[in-house]
Short mmCIF file of C-alpha atoms in Angstrom, two decimals:
data_model
loop_
_atom_site.label_atom_id
_atom_site.label_comp_id
_atom_site.label_asym_id
_atom_site.label_seq_id
_atom_site.Cartn_x
_atom_site.Cartn_y
_atom_site.Cartn_z
CA MET D 1 15.30 -52.25 50.57
CA SER D 2 13.63 -52.42 47.38
CA ARG D 3 12.23 -48.77 46.15
CA THR D 4 8.12 -48.14 46.02
CA ARG D 5 6.54 -47.22 42.52
CA THR D 6 4.66 -43.84 43.20
CA PRO D 7 3.60 -41.97 40.50
CA VAL D 8 5.33 -38.56 40.85
CA VAL D 9 1.61 -37.12 41.13
CA THR D 10 -1.56 -38.50 41.74
CA GLY D 11 -4.33 -39.74 39.23
CA TRP D 12 -2.58 -38.43 36.09
CA PHE D 13 -1.65 -41.65 34.82
CA ALA D 14 -2.59 -45.30 35.78
CA GLY D 15 -1.62 -49.22 34.35
CA GLU D 16 1.23 -50.96 32.94
CA GLY D 17 2.54 -51.87 29.72
CA ASP D 18 0.16 -52.23 27.05
CA ASP D 19 -2.73 -50.80 29.39
CA PHE D 20 -0.60 -47.62 30.89
CA ARG D 21 -3.37 -44.76 29.71
CA LEU D 22 -3.03 -40.91 30.90
CA LEU D 23 -6.18 -40.36 32.94
CA GLY D 24 -7.91 -36.92 32.76
CA THR D 25 -11.64 -36.09 33.26
CA ARG D 26 -14.88 -35.46 30.87
CA CYS D 27 -17.83 -33.22 31.89
CA SER D 28 -21.29 -35.50 31.40
CA VAL D 29 -23.17 -32.54 30.56
CA CYS D 30 -20.84 -30.89 27.70
CA ALA D 31 -18.79 -33.83 26.73
CA SER D 32 -14.79 -31.13 27.25
CA VAL D 33 -11.92 -33.50 28.21
CA PHE D 34 -9.76 -31.96 31.26
CA PHE D 35 -6.14 -33.59 31.36
CA PRO D 36 -4.30 -32.67 33.91
CA ARG D 37 -8.10 -33.73 35.55
CA GLU D 38 -10.13 -31.55 36.46
CA ASP D 39 -12.50 -32.23 39.81
CA ALA D 40 -13.64 -29.24 40.66
CA ALA D 41 -16.15 -27.36 38.08
CA CYS D 42 -16.30 -28.19 34.72
CA ARG D 43 -14.02 -24.92 33.05
CA ASN D 44 -16.36 -25.08 29.89
CA PRO D 45 -18.17 -21.34 29.98
CA GLY D 46 -20.82 -21.98 28.22
CA CYS D 47 -21.73 -25.80 29.86
CA SER D 48 -24.64 -25.35 33.73
CA GLY D 49 -21.18 -27.84 35.15
CA GLY D 50 -21.67 -31.47 34.96
CA GLU D 51 -20.42 -34.19 36.47
CA LEU D 52 -16.67 -35.19 35.88
CA ILE D 53 -16.30 -38.79 35.34
CA GLU D 54 -12.53 -39.80 35.17
CA VAL D 55 -11.33 -40.95 31.53
CA SER D 56 -8.19 -42.55 29.92
CA LEU D 57 -6.92 -40.34 27.16
CA SER D 58 -6.24 -41.86 23.60
CA ARG D 59 -2.91 -44.06 23.81
CA ARG D 60 -1.51 -42.34 20.06
CA GLY D 61 -0.64 -39.29 19.15
CA ARG D 62 1.04 -37.01 16.92
CA VAL D 63 4.00 -34.84 17.16
CA TRP D 64 2.92 -31.02 17.62
CA SER D 65 5.94 -29.35 19.00
CA TYR D 66 9.24 -30.75 20.19
CA THR D 67 12.45 -29.57 22.03
CA ASP D 68 14.91 -30.29 24.52
CA SER D 69 16.75 -29.21 27.76
CA ARG D 70 20.36 -28.55 26.67
CA TYR D 71 20.64 -26.96 30.75
CA ARG D 72 19.92 -28.40 33.67
CA PRO D 73 16.35 -27.20 35.35
CA PRO D 74 15.57 -25.39 38.50
CA SER D 75 14.70 -27.17 41.70
CA PRO D 76 12.19 -28.84 42.43
CA TYR D 77 12.90 -30.52 39.41
CA VAL D 78 15.13 -33.58 40.63
CA SER D 79 18.36 -34.73 38.65
CA ASP D 80 21.94 -35.82 40.51
CA ARG D 81 24.31 -33.06 40.43
CA GLU D 82 27.25 -35.53 41.13
CA LEU D 83 25.95 -36.64 37.40
CA LYS D 84 26.83 -34.86 33.64
CA TRP D 85 24.13 -33.19 32.70
CA GLN D 86 21.94 -35.32 29.74
CA PRO D 87 19.28 -33.81 27.62
CA TYR D 88 16.20 -34.66 27.74
CA ALA D 89 13.26 -34.14 24.93
CA LEU D 90 10.22 -33.09 25.38
CA ILE D 91 7.46 -33.09 22.87
CA ALA D 92 3.59 -31.96 23.05
CA VAL D 93 1.49 -33.80 21.31
CA GLU D 94 -1.66 -33.68 19.73
CA LEU D 95 -5.01 -36.19 20.81
CA ALA D 96 -6.85 -36.03 18.13
CA ALA D 97 -10.04 -38.28 19.61
CA GLU D 98 -10.18 -35.18 22.42
CA ARG D 99 -8.82 -32.70 20.30
CA LEU D 100 -5.88 -31.35 23.05
CA VAL D 101 -2.10 -31.42 22.93
CA VAL D 102 -0.27 -32.72 26.07
CA LEU D 103 3.41 -31.82 26.94
CA GLY D 104 5.47 -35.02 27.86
CA GLN D 105 9.25 -36.49 28.28
CA THR D 106 10.44 -38.59 25.27
CA VAL D 107 11.67 -42.21 26.24
CA PRO D 108 15.47 -42.21 27.36
CA GLY D 109 17.62 -42.10 24.56
CA VAL D 110 15.28 -40.61 21.84
CA THR D 111 17.17 -37.17 21.00
CA VAL D 112 15.18 -33.97 18.91
CA ALA D 113 16.89 -35.62 16.13
CA ASP D 114 15.05 -38.62 15.80
CA LEU D 115 11.54 -36.50 15.57
CA ALA D 116 9.78 -34.42 13.28
CA VAL D 117 6.07 -32.49 13.92
CA GLY D 118 3.51 -34.74 13.04
CA MET D 119 5.30 -38.21 13.25
CA GLU D 120 3.27 -40.28 15.73
CA VAL D 121 4.03 -41.53 19.27
CA GLU D 122 2.71 -43.05 21.99
CA VAL D 123 2.48 -42.65 25.62
CA VAL D 124 4.04 -44.87 27.99
CA PRO D 125 4.99 -45.41 32.02
CA GLY D 126 8.46 -44.08 32.61
CA VAL D 127 10.20 -43.69 35.54
CA LEU D 128 11.17 -39.68 36.17
CA ASN D 129 13.71 -40.11 39.43
CA GLU D 130 14.30 -41.84 42.13
CA ASP D 131 15.83 -41.98 45.98
CA ALA D 132 16.23 -43.67 48.50
CA GLU D 133 12.80 -45.21 49.60
CA THR D 134 10.99 -44.21 46.28
CA THR D 135 11.23 -44.34 42.55
CA TRP D 136 8.84 -41.60 41.06
CA THR D 137 6.82 -43.20 38.06
CA THR D 138 4.98 -40.56 34.87
CA TRP D 139 4.45 -40.69 31.27
CA HIS D 140 6.78 -40.77 29.06
CA TRP D 141 6.14 -39.95 24.86
CA ARG D 142 7.89 -43.02 23.06
CA PRO D 143 7.97 -42.40 18.76
CA THR D 144 5.47 -45.83 17.89
CA GLY D 145 7.56 -48.25 16.04
CA VAL D 146 10.89 -46.96 18.02
CA THR D 147 11.72 -49.54 21.00
CA ALA D 148 12.72 -48.08 24.18
CA MET Z 1 -11.02 11.75 23.36
CA THR Z 2 -12.74 11.51 27.42
CA GLY Z 3 -10.97 8.21 27.68
CA GLU Z 4 -7.56 9.18 27.50
CA VAL Z 5 -4.75 9.58 29.98
CA ALA Z 6 -2.05 12.00 29.45
CA VAL Z 7 2.21 10.58 29.88
CA LEU Z 8 3.84 13.62 31.75
CA GLY Z 9 6.65 11.75 32.86
CA ALA Z 10 9.17 8.48 31.96
CA GLY Z 11 12.46 7.25 33.58
CA MET Z 12 14.04 3.92 34.02
CA HIS Z 13 16.76 2.73 35.87
CA PRO Z 14 19.45 1.15 33.51
CA TRP Z 15 18.68 -2.85 33.60
CA GLY Z 16 21.95 -4.71 34.69
CA LYS Z 17 22.97 -7.17 37.29
CA TRP Z 18 23.33 -4.59 39.80
CA GLY Z 19 23.23 -6.74 43.12
CA ARG Z 20 21.10 -4.18 44.78
CA SER Z 21 17.39 -4.11 45.88
CA PHE Z 22 14.61 -3.55 43.73
CA VAL Z 23 13.25 -0.83 45.73
CA GLU Z 24 17.03 1.30 44.95
CA TYR Z 25 15.56 0.09 41.21
CA GLY Z 26 12.24 1.63 41.56
CA THR Z 27 12.57 4.27 43.34
CA ALA Z 28 15.66 5.32 41.03
CA ALA Z 29 13.18 5.26 38.29
CA ALA Z 30 10.07 7.57 39.98
CA ARG Z 31 12.54 9.90 40.38
CA GLU Z 32 13.62 10.35 36.52
CA ALA Z 33 9.89 10.08 35.98
CA LEU Z 34 8.94 13.32 38.87
CA SER Z 35 11.85 15.24 37.27
CA ASP Z 36 10.76 14.59 33.70
CA ALA Z 37 7.11 15.45 34.64
CA GLY Z 38 8.27 18.84 36.49
CA LEU Z 39 6.65 17.33 39.48
CA ASP Z 40 7.26 17.27 43.07
CA TRP Z 41 6.65 13.52 44.39
CA ARG Z 42 4.09 15.25 47.34
CA GLN Z 43 2.44 16.49 44.14
CA VAL Z 44 1.38 12.56 43.24
CA GLY Z 45 -2.34 11.91 44.93
CA SER Z 46 -2.00 8.14 43.96
CA ILE Z 47 1.31 5.20 43.37
CA VAL Z 48 1.02 1.98 41.74
CA GLY Z 49 3.80 -0.42 41.77
CA ALA Z 50 4.20 -3.88 39.82
CA ASP Z 51 4.87 -6.72 42.11
CA THR Z 52 7.68 -8.88 42.47
CA VAL Z 53 8.89 -10.78 45.36
CA ARG Z 54 10.08 -9.85 48.57
CA GLY Z 55 11.30 -12.40 51.34
CA GLY Z 56 8.85 -12.12 54.40
CA TYR Z 57 5.44 -11.76 54.90
CA PRO Z 58 3.25 -10.56 52.81
CA GLY Z 59 5.73 -11.03 49.91
CA TYR Z 60 4.25 -9.10 47.54
CA VAL Z 61 4.69 -5.39 48.24
CA ALA Z 62 5.24 -2.48 45.65
CA GLY Z 63 3.42 0.26 45.71
CA ALA Z 64 4.07 1.47 49.73
CA THR Z 65 7.35 0.06 48.88
CA PHE Z 66 8.24 2.60 46.75
CA ALA Z 67 6.05 5.74 48.61
CA LYS Z 68 8.31 4.44 51.85
CA ALA Z 69 11.53 4.62 49.71
CA LEU Z 70 10.21 8.48 48.37
CA GLY Z 71 8.82 9.71 52.12
CA TRP Z 72 5.14 8.65 53.00
CA GLN Z 73 3.11 11.62 51.71
CA GLY Z 74 -0.11 9.77 52.16
CA ALA Z 75 -1.04 8.71 48.59
CA ARG Z 76 -3.72 6.19 47.17
CA VAL Z 77 -1.99 2.87 47.35
CA ALA Z 78 -2.18 0.12 44.83
CA SER Z 79 -0.42 -3.30 44.01
CA VAL Z 80 -0.80 -5.40 41.32
CA TYR Z 81 0.40 -8.87 40.20
CA ALA Z 82 0.24 -10.25 36.89
CA ALA Z 83 3.58 -11.48 36.04
CA CYS Z 84 5.42 -10.17 32.68
CA ALA Z 85 1.72 -8.21 32.33
CA SER Z 86 1.96 -6.46 35.91
CA GLY Z 87 3.58 -3.64 34.14
CA ALA Z 88 0.73 -2.80 32.38
CA GLN Z 89 -2.49 -3.11 35.28
CA ALA Z 90 -0.10 -0.85 36.68
CA VAL Z 91 -0.74 1.21 34.10
CA ASP Z 92 -4.20 0.64 33.67
CA THR Z 93 -5.23 1.07 37.62
CA ALA Z 94 -3.60 4.46 37.31
CA ARG Z 95 -5.71 5.34 34.33
CA ALA Z 96 -9.04 3.73 35.41
CA GLN Z 97 -8.37 6.07 39.12
CA ILE Z 98 -7.58 9.19 36.94
CA LEU Z 99 -10.26 8.27 34.57
CA SER Z 100 -13.22 8.06 37.67
CA GLY Z 101 -11.76 11.14 39.32
CA LEU Z 102 -10.23 9.10 42.32
CA ALA Z 103 -6.58 10.92 41.33
CA ASP Z 104 -5.89 14.01 39.06
CA VAL Z 105 -1.84 11.94 38.95
CA VAL Z 106 -0.43 8.71 39.44
CA LEU Z 107 2.72 7.67 39.57
CA VAL Z 108 3.08 4.05 37.93
CA VAL Z 109 6.69 2.01 39.39
CA GLY Z 110 8.17 -1.50 38.59
CA ALA Z 111 11.37 -2.89 38.99
CA ASP Z 112 12.94 -6.11 39.71
CA ALA Z 113 16.03 -8.13 40.76
CA ALA Z 114 15.99 -10.97 38.86
CA PRO Z 115 17.83 -14.32 39.62
CA LYS Z 116 20.62 -15.72 38.00
CA GLY Z 117 19.32 -18.22 35.30
CA PHE Z 118 15.98 -19.61 34.86
CA PHE Z 119 13.38 -18.54 36.31
CA ARG Z 120 11.75 -21.15 38.84
CA PRO Z 121 8.75 -21.46 41.67
CA ALA Z 122 8.67 -21.04 45.01
CA GLY Z 123 10.00 -23.70 47.47
CA GLY Z 124 7.83 -26.07 48.93
CA ASP Z 125 5.58 -29.51 47.32
CA ARG Z 126 2.69 -27.66 46.00
CA HIS Z 127 0.87 -29.95 43.76
CA ASP Z 128 -2.25 -27.21 43.42
CA ASP Z 129 0.20 -24.61 41.15
CA PRO Z 130 0.88 -25.91 37.43
CA ASP Z 131 4.00 -23.65 37.72
CA TRP Z 132 5.49 -25.61 40.46
CA LEU Z 133 4.28 -28.90 38.42
CA ARG Z 134 5.91 -28.05 35.19
CA PHE Z 135 9.02 -27.77 36.89
CA ARG Z 136 9.03 -30.94 39.10
CA VAL Z 137 7.62 -33.46 36.43
CA LEU Z 138 8.42 -32.04 33.52
CA GLY Z 139 11.07 -30.45 33.92
CA ALA Z 140 9.90 -27.41 31.46
CA THR Z 141 11.71 -24.27 32.03
CA ASN Z 142 10.42 -20.54 30.06
CA PRO Z 143 12.67 -21.90 27.49
CA THR Z 144 11.11 -25.13 26.47
CA TYR Z 145 8.58 -23.15 25.61
CA PHE Z 146 10.28 -20.50 24.01
CA GLY Z 147 11.47 -23.90 21.34
CA LEU Z 148 8.54 -25.19 21.23
CA TYR Z 149 6.94 -22.40 19.25
CA ALA Z 150 9.76 -21.97 17.59
CA ARG Z 151 10.09 -25.58 16.19
CA ARG Z 152 6.54 -25.38 15.56
CA ARG Z 153 6.68 -22.20 13.61
CA MET Z 154 9.80 -23.75 11.54
CA ALA Z 155 7.08 -27.07 10.55
CA VAL Z 156 4.06 -25.06 9.57
CA HIS Z 157 5.59 -21.65 8.55
CA GLY Z 158 8.77 -22.89 7.00
CA ASP Z 159 11.08 -20.41 9.44
CA THR Z 160 14.41 -20.96 9.73
CA LEU Z 161 17.10 -20.05 11.88
CA GLU Z 162 18.27 -18.20 10.39
CA ASP Z 163 15.34 -16.31 10.87
CA PHE Z 164 15.17 -16.67 13.80
CA ALA Z 165 18.79 -14.59 13.62
CA GLN Z 166 18.14 -11.83 11.80
CA VAL Z 167 15.74 -10.77 15.02
CA LYS Z 168 18.58 -10.84 17.35
CA VAL Z 169 21.13 -8.91 15.12
CA LYS Z 170 18.02 -6.36 14.16
CA ASN Z 171 17.11 -5.71 18.21
CA ALA Z 172 21.07 -5.49 19.11
CA ALA Z 173 21.46 -3.27 17.07
CA MET Z 174 19.03 -0.98 18.63
CA GLY Z 175 20.36 -2.20 22.11
CA ALA Z 176 23.79 -0.66 21.38
CA LEU Z 177 22.28 2.67 20.56
CA ASN Z 178 20.06 2.53 24.74
CA PRO Z 179 21.77 4.22 27.26
CA ASN Z 180 19.19 1.61 29.43
CA ALA Z 181 19.71 -1.30 28.01
CA ARG Z 182 21.68 -4.21 29.85
CA TYR Z 183 23.78 -5.67 26.21
CA ARG Z 184 25.03 -2.73 24.52
CA LYS Z 185 26.83 -4.33 21.75
CA ARG Z 186 25.83 -5.35 18.20
CA VAL Z 187 26.03 -9.06 17.44
CA THR Z 188 26.56 -10.72 13.86
CA ALA Z 189 23.85 -13.98 12.84
CA GLU Z 190 26.94 -16.24 12.89
CA GLU Z 191 27.51 -14.91 16.48
CA VAL Z 192 23.91 -16.02 16.91
CA ALA Z 193 24.20 -19.81 15.37
CA ALA Z 194 28.15 -20.11 17.40
CA SER Z 195 25.93 -19.29 20.46
CA ALA Z 196 25.20 -23.09 22.91
CA VAL Z 197 21.56 -24.79 22.31
CA VAL Z 198 19.40 -23.38 25.03
CA ALA Z 199 16.11 -25.48 23.89
CA ASP Z 200 16.60 -26.88 20.51
CA PRO Z 201 15.67 -25.15 17.95
CA LEU Z 202 16.76 -21.69 19.92
CA ARG Z 203 20.56 -20.79 20.89
CA LEU Z 204 21.53 -18.40 24.14
CA LEU Z 205 21.65 -15.28 21.87
CA ASP Z 206 17.97 -16.33 20.62
CA ILE Z 207 16.70 -15.95 24.11
CA CYS Z 208 16.47 -13.37 26.60
CA ALA Z 209 18.09 -13.45 30.12
CA THR Z 210 17.66 -12.56 33.45
CA SER Z 211 18.19 -9.01 34.69
CA ASP Z 212 17.32 -6.15 37.37
CA GLY Z 213 15.70 -2.87 35.95
CA GLY Z 214 13.32 -0.55 36.65
CA ALA Z 215 10.90 1.68 34.81
CA ALA Z 216 8.27 4.25 36.08
CA LEU Z 217 5.32 6.89 34.20
CA VAL Z 218 4.48 9.61 35.63
CA LEU Z 219 0.20 9.38 34.23
CA SER Z 220 -2.77 12.63 34.60
CA SER Z 221 -5.59 13.29 33.70
CA MET Z 222 -5.73 15.79 30.51
CA GLU Z 223 -7.04 18.62 32.67
CA PHE Z 224 -4.30 18.22 35.19
CA ALA Z 225 -1.71 18.21 31.87
CA ARG Z 226 -3.24 21.86 30.62
CA ARG Z 227 -2.86 22.78 33.89
CA HIS Z 228 0.82 21.97 34.01
CA GLY Z 229 1.66 23.36 31.16
CA ALA Z 230 1.40 20.12 29.12
CA ALA Z 231 -0.69 21.48 26.32
CA ASP Z 232 0.10 18.44 24.13
CA PRO Z 233 1.63 15.49 26.09
CA VAL Z 234 1.64 11.82 24.79
CA ARG Z 235 -1.45 10.17 25.37
CA ILE Z 236 -2.69 6.88 26.49
CA ARG Z 237 -4.83 5.81 24.30
CA ALA Z 238 -5.12 2.01 25.44
CA VAL Z 239 -4.37 -0.36 27.50
CA SER Z 240 -5.53 -3.74 26.97
CA THR Z 241 -6.05 -6.89 29.67
CA VAL Z 242 -7.79 -9.48 28.34
CA THR Z 243 -7.84 -13.03 29.65
CA PRO Z 244 -7.96 -16.27 27.10
CA ARG Z 245 -10.98 -17.74 26.01
CA TYR Z 246 -12.04 -21.23 26.11
CA PRO Z 247 -10.97 -23.25 24.68
CA THR Z 248 -7.24 -22.34 24.52
CA THR Z 249 -5.47 -24.05 22.22
CA VAL Z 250 -1.68 -23.50 22.01
CA LEU Z 251 0.20 -25.15 24.82
CA ASP Z 252 1.12 -21.39 26.92
CA LEU Z 253 3.03 -20.86 29.70
CA PRO Z 254 3.59 -22.61 32.49
CA ASP Z 255 1.00 -24.84 31.13
CA ILE Z 256 1.13 -28.77 30.73
CA ALA Z 257 -2.02 -29.95 27.94
CA THR Z 258 -4.56 -27.24 26.46
CA ASP Z 259 -8.21 -26.78 26.21
CA SER Z 260 -9.87 -29.99 24.72
CA ALA Z 261 -11.62 -28.09 21.29
CA LEU Z 262 -13.74 -31.36 21.70
CA ALA Z 263 -17.02 -29.48 23.08
CA VAL Z 264 -16.60 -26.09 21.77
CA GLU Z 265 -15.10 -24.82 18.64
CA PRO Z 266 -12.08 -22.34 19.35
CA ALA Z 267 -12.57 -18.84 18.30
CA ALA Z 268 -10.64 -18.23 15.03
CA GLU Z 269 -8.00 -15.65 16.61
CA THR Z 270 -5.33 -17.03 19.24
CA PHE Z 271 -5.30 -15.33 22.93
CA ARG Z 272 -2.34 -13.01 21.80
CA ALA Z 273 -4.43 -11.86 18.98
CA SER Z 274 -6.89 -11.18 21.05
CA ILE Z 275 -4.37 -8.58 23.36
CA ALA Z 276 -3.96 -7.02 20.77
CA ARG Z 277 -7.45 -6.93 18.91
CA ALA Z 278 -8.90 -5.86 22.27
CA ALA Z 279 -6.37 -2.46 22.40
CA TYR Z 280 -6.70 -1.68 18.44
CA GLU Z 281 -10.81 -1.21 19.24
CA GLU Z 282 -10.49 0.45 22.54
CA ALA Z 283 -7.86 3.10 20.36
CA GLY Z 284 -9.85 2.92 17.33
CA VAL Z 285 -6.84 2.15 15.64
CA GLY Z 286 -5.44 -0.57 13.37
CA PRO Z 287 -2.20 -2.12 12.65
CA ARG Z 288 -1.52 0.30 9.81
CA ASP Z 289 -1.77 3.40 11.99
CA LEU Z 290 0.83 2.65 14.15
CA SER Z 291 4.24 4.15 13.75
CA LEU Z 292 6.45 1.33 15.85
CA ALA Z 293 5.87 -1.15 18.59
CA GLU Z 294 7.85 -2.98 21.33
CA VAL Z 295 6.93 -6.28 21.84
CA TYR Z 296 8.33 -9.14 24.01
CA ASP Z 297 10.85 -10.79 22.50
CA LEU Z 298 11.89 -13.52 24.52
CA SER Z 299 12.79 -15.53 22.06
CA THR Z 300 13.70 -14.17 18.61
CA ALA Z 301 10.98 -16.36 17.61
CA LEU Z 302 8.34 -15.56 19.50
CA GLU Z 303 9.33 -11.34 18.29
CA LEU Z 304 8.12 -13.56 14.48
CA GLN Z 305 4.69 -14.80 16.81
CA TRP Z 306 3.83 -10.89 17.84
CA TYR Z 307 4.38 -8.93 14.41
CA GLU Z 308 1.20 -12.40 13.02
CA ASP Z 309 -0.50 -11.47 16.48
CA LEU Z 310 -0.16 -7.73 15.90
CA GLY Z 311 -1.47 -7.57 12.10
CA LEU Z 312 1.72 -6.15 11.26
CA CYS Z 313 1.47 -9.47 8.32
CA GLY Z 314 -1.12 -12.48 7.67
CA GLU Z 315 -0.40 -15.66 9.31
CA GLY Z 316 3.07 -17.10 8.23
CA GLY Z 317 4.16 -13.75 6.51
CA ALA Z 318 6.96 -12.54 9.57
CA ALA Z 319 9.69 -13.70 8.22
CA LYS Z 320 8.88 -12.47 4.53
CA LEU Z 321 8.26 -9.08 6.72
CA LEU Z 322 11.30 -9.08 8.88
CA ALA Z 323 13.14 -9.76 5.64
CA GLU Z 324 11.86 -6.92 3.53
CA GLY Z 325 12.99 -4.68 6.53
CA ALA Z 326 9.96 -3.30 7.72
CA THR Z 327 10.48 -3.93 11.17
CA ALA Z 328 13.70 -2.72 10.83
CA PRO Z 329 14.86 1.29 11.30
CA GLY Z 330 13.25 2.87 8.68
CA GLY Z 331 10.97 0.37 7.83
CA ARG Z 332 7.16 0.42 7.30
CA ILE Z 333 6.64 -0.55 11.08
CA PRO Z 334 9.97 -0.60 13.27
CA VAL Z 335 9.37 -2.95 16.52
CA ASN Z 336 11.55 -2.78 19.25
CA MET Z 337 13.93 0.19 18.49
CA SER Z 338 14.55 0.09 22.07
CA GLY Z 339 15.94 -2.82 21.28
CA GLY Z 340 13.48 -5.27 23.26
CA LEU Z 341 14.07 -7.68 26.33
CA SER Z 342 16.83 -9.35 23.71
CA SER Z 343 19.37 -6.03 24.76
CA PHE Z 344 17.17 -5.37 28.08
CA GLY Z 345 16.75 -9.22 29.38
CA GLU Z 346 13.46 -9.43 31.29
CA ALA Z 347 12.67 -7.51 34.40
CA VAL Z 348 9.11 -8.89 35.01
CA PRO Z 349 7.26 -6.09 36.80
CA ALA Z 350 9.36 -3.13 34.71
CA GLN Z 351 9.28 -4.36 31.41
CA ALA Z 352 5.64 -3.71 30.19
CA ILE Z 353 5.91 -0.20 32.58
CA ALA Z 354 9.36 0.20 30.68
CA GLN Z 355 8.11 -0.36 26.67
CA VAL Z 356 5.37 2.76 27.73
CA CYS Z 357 8.63 4.46 28.15
CA GLU Z 358 10.02 3.96 25.18
CA LEU Z 359 6.68 4.51 23.65
CA THR Z 360 7.08 7.91 25.53
CA ARG Z 361 10.39 8.68 24.17
CA GLN Z 362 9.70 8.03 20.27
CA LEU Z 363 6.11 9.94 20.06
CA ARG Z 364 7.98 12.78 21.87
CA GLY Z 365 10.43 13.11 19.42
CA THR Z 366 13.16 12.34 21.78
CA ALA Z 367 14.68 8.93 21.26
CA GLY Z 368 18.29 10.25 19.66
CA ALA Z 369 19.98 8.03 17.38
CA ARG Z 370 16.89 5.67 17.82
CA GLN Z 371 14.20 7.84 16.69
CA VAL Z 372 11.11 7.06 14.42
CA ALA Z 373 10.89 9.61 12.23
CA GLY Z 374 7.31 11.36 12.96
CA ALA Z 375 5.77 8.46 15.10
CA ARG Z 376 3.15 9.30 15.86
CA VAL Z 377 1.08 5.62 17.21
CA GLY Z 378 2.44 3.33 19.12
CA VAL Z 379 1.81 0.16 21.03
CA THR Z 380 3.03 -2.59 23.06
CA ALA Z 381 2.70 -6.07 23.33
CA ASN Z 382 3.76 -8.86 26.13
CA GLN Z 383 1.80 -11.52 28.09
CA GLY Z 384 2.12 -12.56 31.29
CA LEU Z 385 2.02 -15.81 33.16
CA PHE Z 386 -1.20 -17.76 33.78
CA GLY Z 387 -3.34 -16.10 31.18
CA HIS Z 388 -2.65 -12.34 31.79
CA GLY Z 389 -2.72 -10.20 27.77
CA SER Z 390 -1.09 -6.64 27.76
CA ALA Z 391 -0.89 -4.31 25.27
CA VAL Z 392 -1.07 -0.57 25.53
CA ILE Z 393 -1.63 2.47 22.74
CA ALA Z 394 0.42 5.33 23.17
CA VAL Z 395 -0.74 8.49 20.26
CA ARG Z 396 0.44 11.80 19.78
#
């Protein structure tokens, strides 16, 4: 039986391949962008509050900072305790057009040794974990020019 | 000044992994604070507890828990939760009650029995909780954020791993002198470098542990202090509990992204810097007036960040300030003479209160081998998850 591909959170990203994008919302009055999406009300305290419209975020950004996880994180992070722990890297990425920073895991195989602050990265679809029925999908950051 | 309250007593339960209930730690600290103040528990008109997690409904109970353990005596009660800022908010609540005339004497207590290893969110499938989401989606532990800040400082300011290690060396030397600290052993830079990487570039000895512990204060009106025979008590002159201002542009625990700076230009000062500024403005003092500071060194790199946010030096100047010895014993502005979280570990609701206990001892001149000579003004600084500012200024 094949697993169903399901986003780990609903409405934060969409698309496949080159069309994959993070999704946020934009206030129709003040143009503030929110990620994760804000659907209730604009959080700019000086804004009268407008309609929040779904927008795709920039595909590429630059590394604001990065780190990794040398020890297995606790639940609700899901990992196979039967397997030896493999650290993954995390990057905080500055998106120039939206003027915000988004955290995310790197594509598998990219380590902190491959990264530098200011380096360009792009968002790509990724797999967070799999269970019996479901492949939980997420976003990953990948240095541009590097193929996963 | 009319805005001041007196610190009549301070008490602590030693930090460690004792395997007992937070009630025991908090009650022990409270009894020590009452004894230090020379007051009977029945003279206390109000008790304010900094909350911790306890199983069962409603889960977060502190003020009444300690009141029951000390013996119900009809006092006014309050409990506050503000993550790492819980202790400072408890002090602030007590102060507000005293200044408004609701109570003459208030007991403030915080205690915790922390889990081993990483802090983690409560269970369940909670997609509306940013704290749950960062673990589920990213596996982003608290050290993840400390690692991001550290790496950013290295890239922007040129800080080195050796700079970070020297913070640990300094704080461990102070912790070795503090009977309430969990870790009481000096550490060398080589030992820091030899410890395992937790979240690149930070190592085990760069990051504070989780611990059990308790701390308590007895606060009163200045008028009560005089009647009680305390003519020149340590006084709390400011408590900062400010929230951030939109848009926040530093990725903070537990957020997955910052606010967008598209519509509103960010303020020139960071959230952490605004916490300190609010305290300075309320107290009518500035960084140059300080005799000492107690800051939340969740990581060695974060202590350096606080130097700048407290205005002890300019942006990017922290490693130099440390290297000059300005923040060490005998320096211009000693930082974390208690040993800091580096030596204590985190006992979340207690730590901000413990910082004020250290200021109290230093300002009284009773800090023993850790004493900062002639201490007159001290500041504490920390930051509570979810946007809770926390700084206290005490004077003598």
